[in-house]
Amino acid sequence: MVRIRVLVVDDHRIFAESLAAALAAEPDVDVSAAGSGPAALRCMDRAAAEGRRFDVLLVDADLGAALHGPRPATAAPDTAPGQDGLVDGISLVAGVRSGQPTVRTVVLAEKDDPRRAALALQAGASGWVAKDCSLSRLLTVIRGVLRDETHLPPALLTSVLRELTAARKHRTDSERLVESLTPREREVLRCMVAGLGRKAVAERLFLSPHTVRTHMQNVLGKLGVHSTLAAVALARRAGVGPADLEAAS
């Protein structure tokens, strides 16, 4: 019998243990539990080192909220995590997709939220399921995502598709604005994304601080924003990564 290895990631201990116990009763399911994002990543790394990778992660949508407060629904998956690493559910999904892309993730949510469900799918989740769904429904989703299916509650489908369409348009608009920058302005923007201030950008690009200031002003003007933070957020939506600081050191 092919066994499915499942990791439940939820910092509500009673819920996590109850769900793990229910899943463990299935003859083809091996289940473990982790109480935080960092603990889940350590568990996955340990399993991979032992040659027994997990197949599916069940991740609490509000992971870490009790300790760090809930994230805004508009937060992007690559928003900076807490000091202890990846803590919230959507960031964990993105981290798993980046580090172990063969692992399927399903987000467990206490309430329907089209915007956060769309963010979860964008981060790499294969499903969004209500925490109070039946065990048979959850098992159907677990087995389905292993066949590369995507699972959403029917009531959310239209709203999530609308959110994804809007996000795609938003990204396209951002990409078009970034394309209007000169090569030098894009270099400056990547330095801004890396968190460099004006003096550090000047040193990196061998420019005077005055010239960097002019470039930064041009970047803000062409992107139609009024602050560095807004420019960085737009750049990330357009897929602009930070400058490689190690290469310059």
CSV table of C-alpha atoms in Angstrom, one decimal:
chain,number,residue,atom,x,y,z
A,1,MET,CA,0.0,0.0,0.0
A,2,VAL,CA,1.3,3.4,-1.0
A,3,ARG,CA,1.1,5.6,2.1
A,4,ILE,CA,0.5,9.4,2.1
A,5,ARG,CA,2.8,11.3,4.4
A,6,VAL,CA,0.9,14.3,5.8
A,7,LEU,CA,2.2,17.1,8.0
A,8,VAL,CA,-0.4,19.2,10.0
A,9,VAL,CA,0.9,22.7,10.7
A,10,ASP,CA,-1.2,24.6,13.3
A,11,ASP,CA,-0.3,26.4,16.5
A,12,HIS,CA,-3.6,25.5,18.1
A,13,ARG,CA,-2.5,22.3,19.8
A,14,ILE,CA,-5.9,20.7,20.4
A,15,PHE,CA,-7.0,21.2,16.8
A,16,ALA,CA,-3.7,19.9,15.4
A,17,GLU,CA,-3.7,16.8,17.6
A,18,SER,CA,-7.3,16.1,17.0
A,19,LEU,CA,-6.9,16.4,13.2
A,20,ALA,CA,-3.7,14.3,13.3
A,21,ALA,CA,-5.4,11.6,15.3
A,22,ALA,CA,-8.4,11.5,12.8
A,23,LEU,CA,-6.1,11.2,9.8
A,24,ALA,CA,-3.9,8.6,11.5
A,25,ALA,CA,-6.9,6.3,11.6
A,26,GLU,CA,-6.8,6.0,7.8
A,27,PRO,CA,-4.8,2.9,6.8
A,28,ASP,CA,-2.9,4.7,4.0
A,29,VAL,CA,-2.0,7.9,5.9
A,30,ASP,CA,1.1,8.6,8.0
A,31,VAL,CA,0.7,11.9,9.8
A,32,SER,CA,2.9,14.2,11.9
A,33,ALA,CA,2.2,17.6,13.5
A,34,ALA,CA,4.1,20.9,13.9
A,35,GLY,CA,3.1,23.9,15.9
A,36,SER,CA,4.8,26.7,13.9
A,37,GLY,CA,6.2,27.6,10.5
A,38,PRO,CA,9.9,27.2,11.6
A,39,ALA,CA,9.0,23.9,13.3
A,40,ALA,CA,7.4,22.6,10.1
A,41,LEU,CA,10.4,23.5,8.0
A,42,ARG,CA,12.7,21.8,10.5
A,43,CYS,CA,10.5,18.7,10.4
A,44,MET,CA,10.5,18.7,6.6
A,45,ASP,CA,14.3,19.1,6.4
A,46,ARG,CA,14.7,16.2,8.9
A,47,ALA,CA,12.4,14.0,7.0
A,48,ALA,CA,14.1,14.8,3.7
A,49,ALA,CA,17.5,14.0,5.2
A,50,GLU,CA,16.1,10.6,6.2
A,51,GLY,CA,14.6,9.9,2.8
A,52,ARG,CA,11.0,10.2,3.8
A,53,ARG,CA,9.7,13.4,2.4
A,54,PHE,CA,6.2,14.6,3.2
A,55,ASP,CA,3.6,14.5,0.4
A,56,VAL,CA,1.0,17.0,1.7
A,57,LEU,CA,1.1,19.9,4.2
A,58,LEU,CA,-2.1,21.0,5.9
A,59,VAL,CA,-1.4,24.6,6.9
A,60,ASP,CA,-3.4,26.9,9.2
A,61,ALA,CA,-4.3,30.1,7.3
A,62,ASP,CA,-3.8,32.0,10.5
A,63,LEU,CA,-0.6,30.3,11.6
A,64,GLY,CA,1.3,32.5,14.0
A,65,ALA,CA,-1.6,35.0,14.5
A,66,ALA,CA,-1.8,34.3,18.2
A,67,LEU,CA,1.8,35.3,18.7
A,68,HIS,CA,2.3,37.9,16.0
A,69,GLY,CA,-1.1,39.3,15.3
A,70,PRO,CA,-3.0,38.6,12.0
A,71,ARG,CA,-1.5,39.8,8.8
A,72,PRO,CA,-3.6,42.1,6.6
A,73,ALA,CA,-5.6,40.4,3.9
A,74,THR,CA,-3.8,42.5,1.3
A,75,ALA,CA,-0.3,41.4,2.4
A,76,ALA,CA,1.8,39.7,-0.3
A,77,PRO,CA,3.3,36.3,0.3
A,78,ASP,CA,6.8,37.7,0.3
A,79,THR,CA,6.1,40.2,3.0
A,80,ALA,CA,8.9,40.0,5.6
A,81,PRO,CA,8.2,37.3,8.2
A,82,GLY,CA,8.6,37.6,11.9
A,83,GLN,CA,11.9,37.4,13.7
A,84,ASP,CA,11.6,33.6,14.1
A,85,GLY,CA,11.4,33.0,10.4
A,86,LEU,CA,8.4,32.0,8.4
A,87,VAL,CA,5.4,32.1,10.7
A,88,ASP,CA,2.2,32.8,8.8
A,89,GLY,CA,0.4,30.2,6.7
A,90,ILE,CA,0.7,31.9,3.3
A,91,SER,CA,4.5,32.7,3.7
A,92,LEU,CA,5.0,29.1,4.8
A,93,VAL,CA,3.3,27.9,1.6
A,94,ALA,CA,5.6,30.1,-0.5
A,95,GLY,CA,8.6,28.9,1.4
A,96,VAL,CA,7.7,25.2,0.9
A,97,ARG,CA,7.0,25.8,-2.8
A,98,SER,CA,10.5,27.4,-3.2
A,99,GLY,CA,12.4,24.8,-1.1
A,100,GLN,CA,10.5,21.6,-1.8
A,101,PRO,CA,8.3,22.1,-4.9
A,102,THR,CA,7.0,18.5,-5.0
A,103,VAL,CA,5.2,18.9,-1.7
A,104,ARG,CA,1.5,19.8,-2.0
A,105,THR,CA,0.1,22.3,0.4
A,106,VAL,CA,-3.5,22.8,1.5
A,107,VAL,CA,-4.6,25.8,3.5
A,108,LEU,CA,-7.1,25.2,6.3
A,109,ALA,CA,-9.2,28.3,7.1
A,110,GLU,CA,-11.8,29.2,9.7
A,111,LYS,CA,-13.7,31.4,7.3
A,112,ASP,CA,-14.0,32.0,3.6
A,113,ASP,CA,-11.8,34.8,2.4
A,114,PRO,CA,-11.5,35.2,-1.4
A,115,ARG,CA,-8.5,37.6,-1.2
A,116,ARG,CA,-6.5,35.4,1.1
A,117,ALA,CA,-7.5,32.3,-0.8
A,118,ALA,CA,-6.2,33.9,-4.0
A,119,LEU,CA,-2.9,34.9,-2.3
A,120,ALA,CA,-2.6,31.3,-1.1
A,121,LEU,CA,-3.0,29.9,-4.6
A,122,GLN,CA,-0.5,32.5,-5.9
A,123,ALA,CA,2.0,31.4,-3.2
A,124,GLY,CA,1.7,27.8,-4.4
A,125,ALA,CA,-1.2,26.2,-2.4
A,126,SER,CA,-3.2,23.5,-4.1
A,127,GLY,CA,-6.3,24.0,-2.0
A,128,TRP,CA,-8.2,26.1,0.5
A,129,VAL,CA,-10.5,24.1,2.8
A,130,ALA,CA,-12.7,25.1,5.7
A,131,LYS,CA,-11.4,23.8,9.1
A,132,ASP,CA,-14.9,22.5,9.9
A,133,CYS,CA,-15.2,20.4,6.7
A,134,SER,CA,-15.8,16.7,7.1
A,135,LEU,CA,-12.9,14.2,7.3
A,136,SER,CA,-14.1,12.6,4.1
A,137,ARG,CA,-14.0,15.9,2.3
A,138,LEU,CA,-10.5,16.6,3.6
A,139,LEU,CA,-9.3,13.2,2.5
A,140,THR,CA,-10.7,13.8,-0.9
A,141,VAL,CA,-8.8,17.0,-1.1
A,142,ILE,CA,-5.5,15.4,0.1
A,143,ARG,CA,-5.8,12.7,-2.5
A,144,GLY,CA,-6.9,15.1,-5.1
A,145,VAL,CA,-4.0,17.5,-4.8
A,146,LEU,CA,-1.6,14.6,-5.2
A,147,ARG,CA,-3.2,14.2,-8.7
A,148,ASP,CA,-2.4,17.8,-9.3
A,149,GLU,CA,-5.9,19.0,-8.7
A,150,THR,CA,-6.8,22.4,-7.2
A,151,HIS,CA,-9.5,22.4,-4.6
A,152,LEU,CA,-11.6,25.4,-3.6
A,153,PRO,CA,-15.0,25.6,-1.9
A,154,PRO,CA,-17.6,26.1,-4.7
A,155,ALA,CA,-18.9,29.2,-3.0
A,156,LEU,CA,-15.4,30.8,-3.3
A,157,LEU,CA,-14.6,29.9,-6.8
A,158,THR,CA,-16.1,32.9,-8.6
A,159,SER,CA,-14.7,35.4,-6.1
A,160,VAL,CA,-11.2,33.8,-6.1
A,161,LEU,CA,-11.1,33.9,-9.9
A,162,ARG,CA,-12.0,37.5,-9.8
A,163,GLU,CA,-9.2,38.2,-7.3
A,164,LEU,CA,-6.7,36.3,-9.5
A,165,THR,CA,-7.8,38.2,-12.6
A,166,ALA,CA,-7.4,41.6,-10.8
A,167,ALA,CA,-4.0,40.6,-9.4
A,168,ARG,CA,-2.8,39.6,-12.9
A,169,LYS,CA,-4.0,43.0,-14.3
A,170,HIS,CA,-2.3,44.7,-11.4
A,171,ARG,CA,1.0,42.9,-12.1
A,172,THR,CA,0.7,43.7,-15.8
A,173,ASP,CA,0.3,47.4,-15.0
A,174,SER,CA,3.3,47.3,-12.7
A,175,GLU,CA,5.4,45.5,-15.2
A,176,ARG,CA,4.5,48.2,-17.8
A,177,LEU,CA,5.6,50.9,-15.5
A,178,VAL,CA,8.9,49.2,-14.6
A,179,GLU,CA,9.6,48.8,-18.3
A,180,SER,CA,9.4,52.6,-18.7
A,181,LEU,CA,12.5,53.0,-16.6
A,182,THR,CA,16.0,53.3,-18.1
A,183,PRO,CA,18.5,50.6,-17.5
A,184,ARG,CA,20.3,52.8,-14.9
A,185,GLU,CA,16.9,53.6,-13.2
A,186,ARG,CA,16.2,49.8,-13.0
A,187,GLU,CA,19.5,49.3,-11.3
A,188,VAL,CA,18.6,52.0,-8.8
A,189,LEU,CA,15.2,50.4,-8.2
A,190,ARG,CA,16.8,47.0,-7.6
A,191,CYS,CA,19.0,48.6,-5.0
A,192,MET,CA,15.9,50.2,-3.4
A,193,VAL,CA,14.3,46.7,-3.3
A,194,ALA,CA,17.4,45.5,-1.5
A,195,GLY,CA,16.9,48.1,1.1
A,196,LEU,CA,19.9,50.3,0.3
A,197,GLY,CA,19.8,54.0,1.1
A,198,ARG,CA,21.0,56.8,-1.2
A,199,LYS,CA,24.6,56.8,0.1
A,200,ALA,CA,24.8,53.0,-0.2
A,201,VAL,CA,23.4,53.1,-3.8
A,202,ALA,CA,25.9,55.7,-4.7
A,203,GLU,CA,28.8,53.6,-3.5
A,204,ARG,CA,27.5,50.5,-5.2
A,205,LEU,CA,26.9,52.1,-8.6
A,206,PHE,CA,29.9,54.5,-8.4
A,207,LEU,CA,27.7,57.6,-8.7
A,208,SER,CA,27.4,60.8,-6.7
A,209,PRO,CA,24.7,61.0,-4.0
A,210,HIS,CA,23.2,63.9,-6.0
A,211,THR,CA,23.0,61.7,-9.1
A,212,VAL,CA,21.4,58.9,-7.2
A,213,ARG,CA,18.8,61.3,-5.7
A,214,THR,CA,17.9,62.4,-9.2
A,215,HIS,CA,17.6,58.8,-10.4
A,216,MET,CA,15.4,58.0,-7.3
A,217,GLN,CA,13.1,60.9,-8.0
A,218,ASN,CA,12.8,59.8,-11.7
A,219,VAL,CA,12.0,56.3,-10.6
A,220,LEU,CA,9.2,57.5,-8.2
A,221,GLY,CA,7.8,59.8,-10.9
A,222,LYS,CA,7.7,57.2,-13.6
A,223,LEU,CA,6.2,54.6,-11.3
A,224,GLY,CA,3.6,57.1,-10.2
A,225,VAL,CA,4.3,56.7,-6.4
A,226,HIS,CA,5.4,59.1,-3.7
A,227,SER,CA,7.6,57.0,-1.5
A,228,THR,CA,10.4,54.4,-1.6
A,229,LEU,CA,8.2,51.9,0.2
A,230,ALA,CA,5.5,52.3,-2.5
A,231,ALA,CA,8.1,51.9,-5.2
A,232,VAL,CA,9.5,48.7,-3.7
A,233,ALA,CA,6.0,47.3,-3.3
A,234,LEU,CA,5.2,48.0,-7.0
A,235,ALA,CA,8.6,46.6,-8.0
A,236,ARG,CA,7.9,43.3,-6.2
A,237,ARG,CA,4.5,43.0,-7.9
A,238,ALA,CA,6.3,43.4,-11.2
A,239,GLY,CA,8.7,40.6,-10.3
A,240,VAL,CA,11.7,42.9,-9.7
A,241,GLY,CA,14.2,41.3,-7.3
A,242,PRO,CA,16.7,43.0,-5.1
A,243,ALA,CA,20.2,43.8,-6.3
A,244,ASP,CA,22.7,41.0,-5.6
A,245,LEU,CA,24.7,42.6,-2.7
A,246,GLU,CA,27.1,39.7,-2.3
A,247,ALA,CA,28.3,40.1,-5.9
A,248,ALA,CA,29.3,43.7,-5.2
A,249,SER,CA,31.1,42.9,-2.0
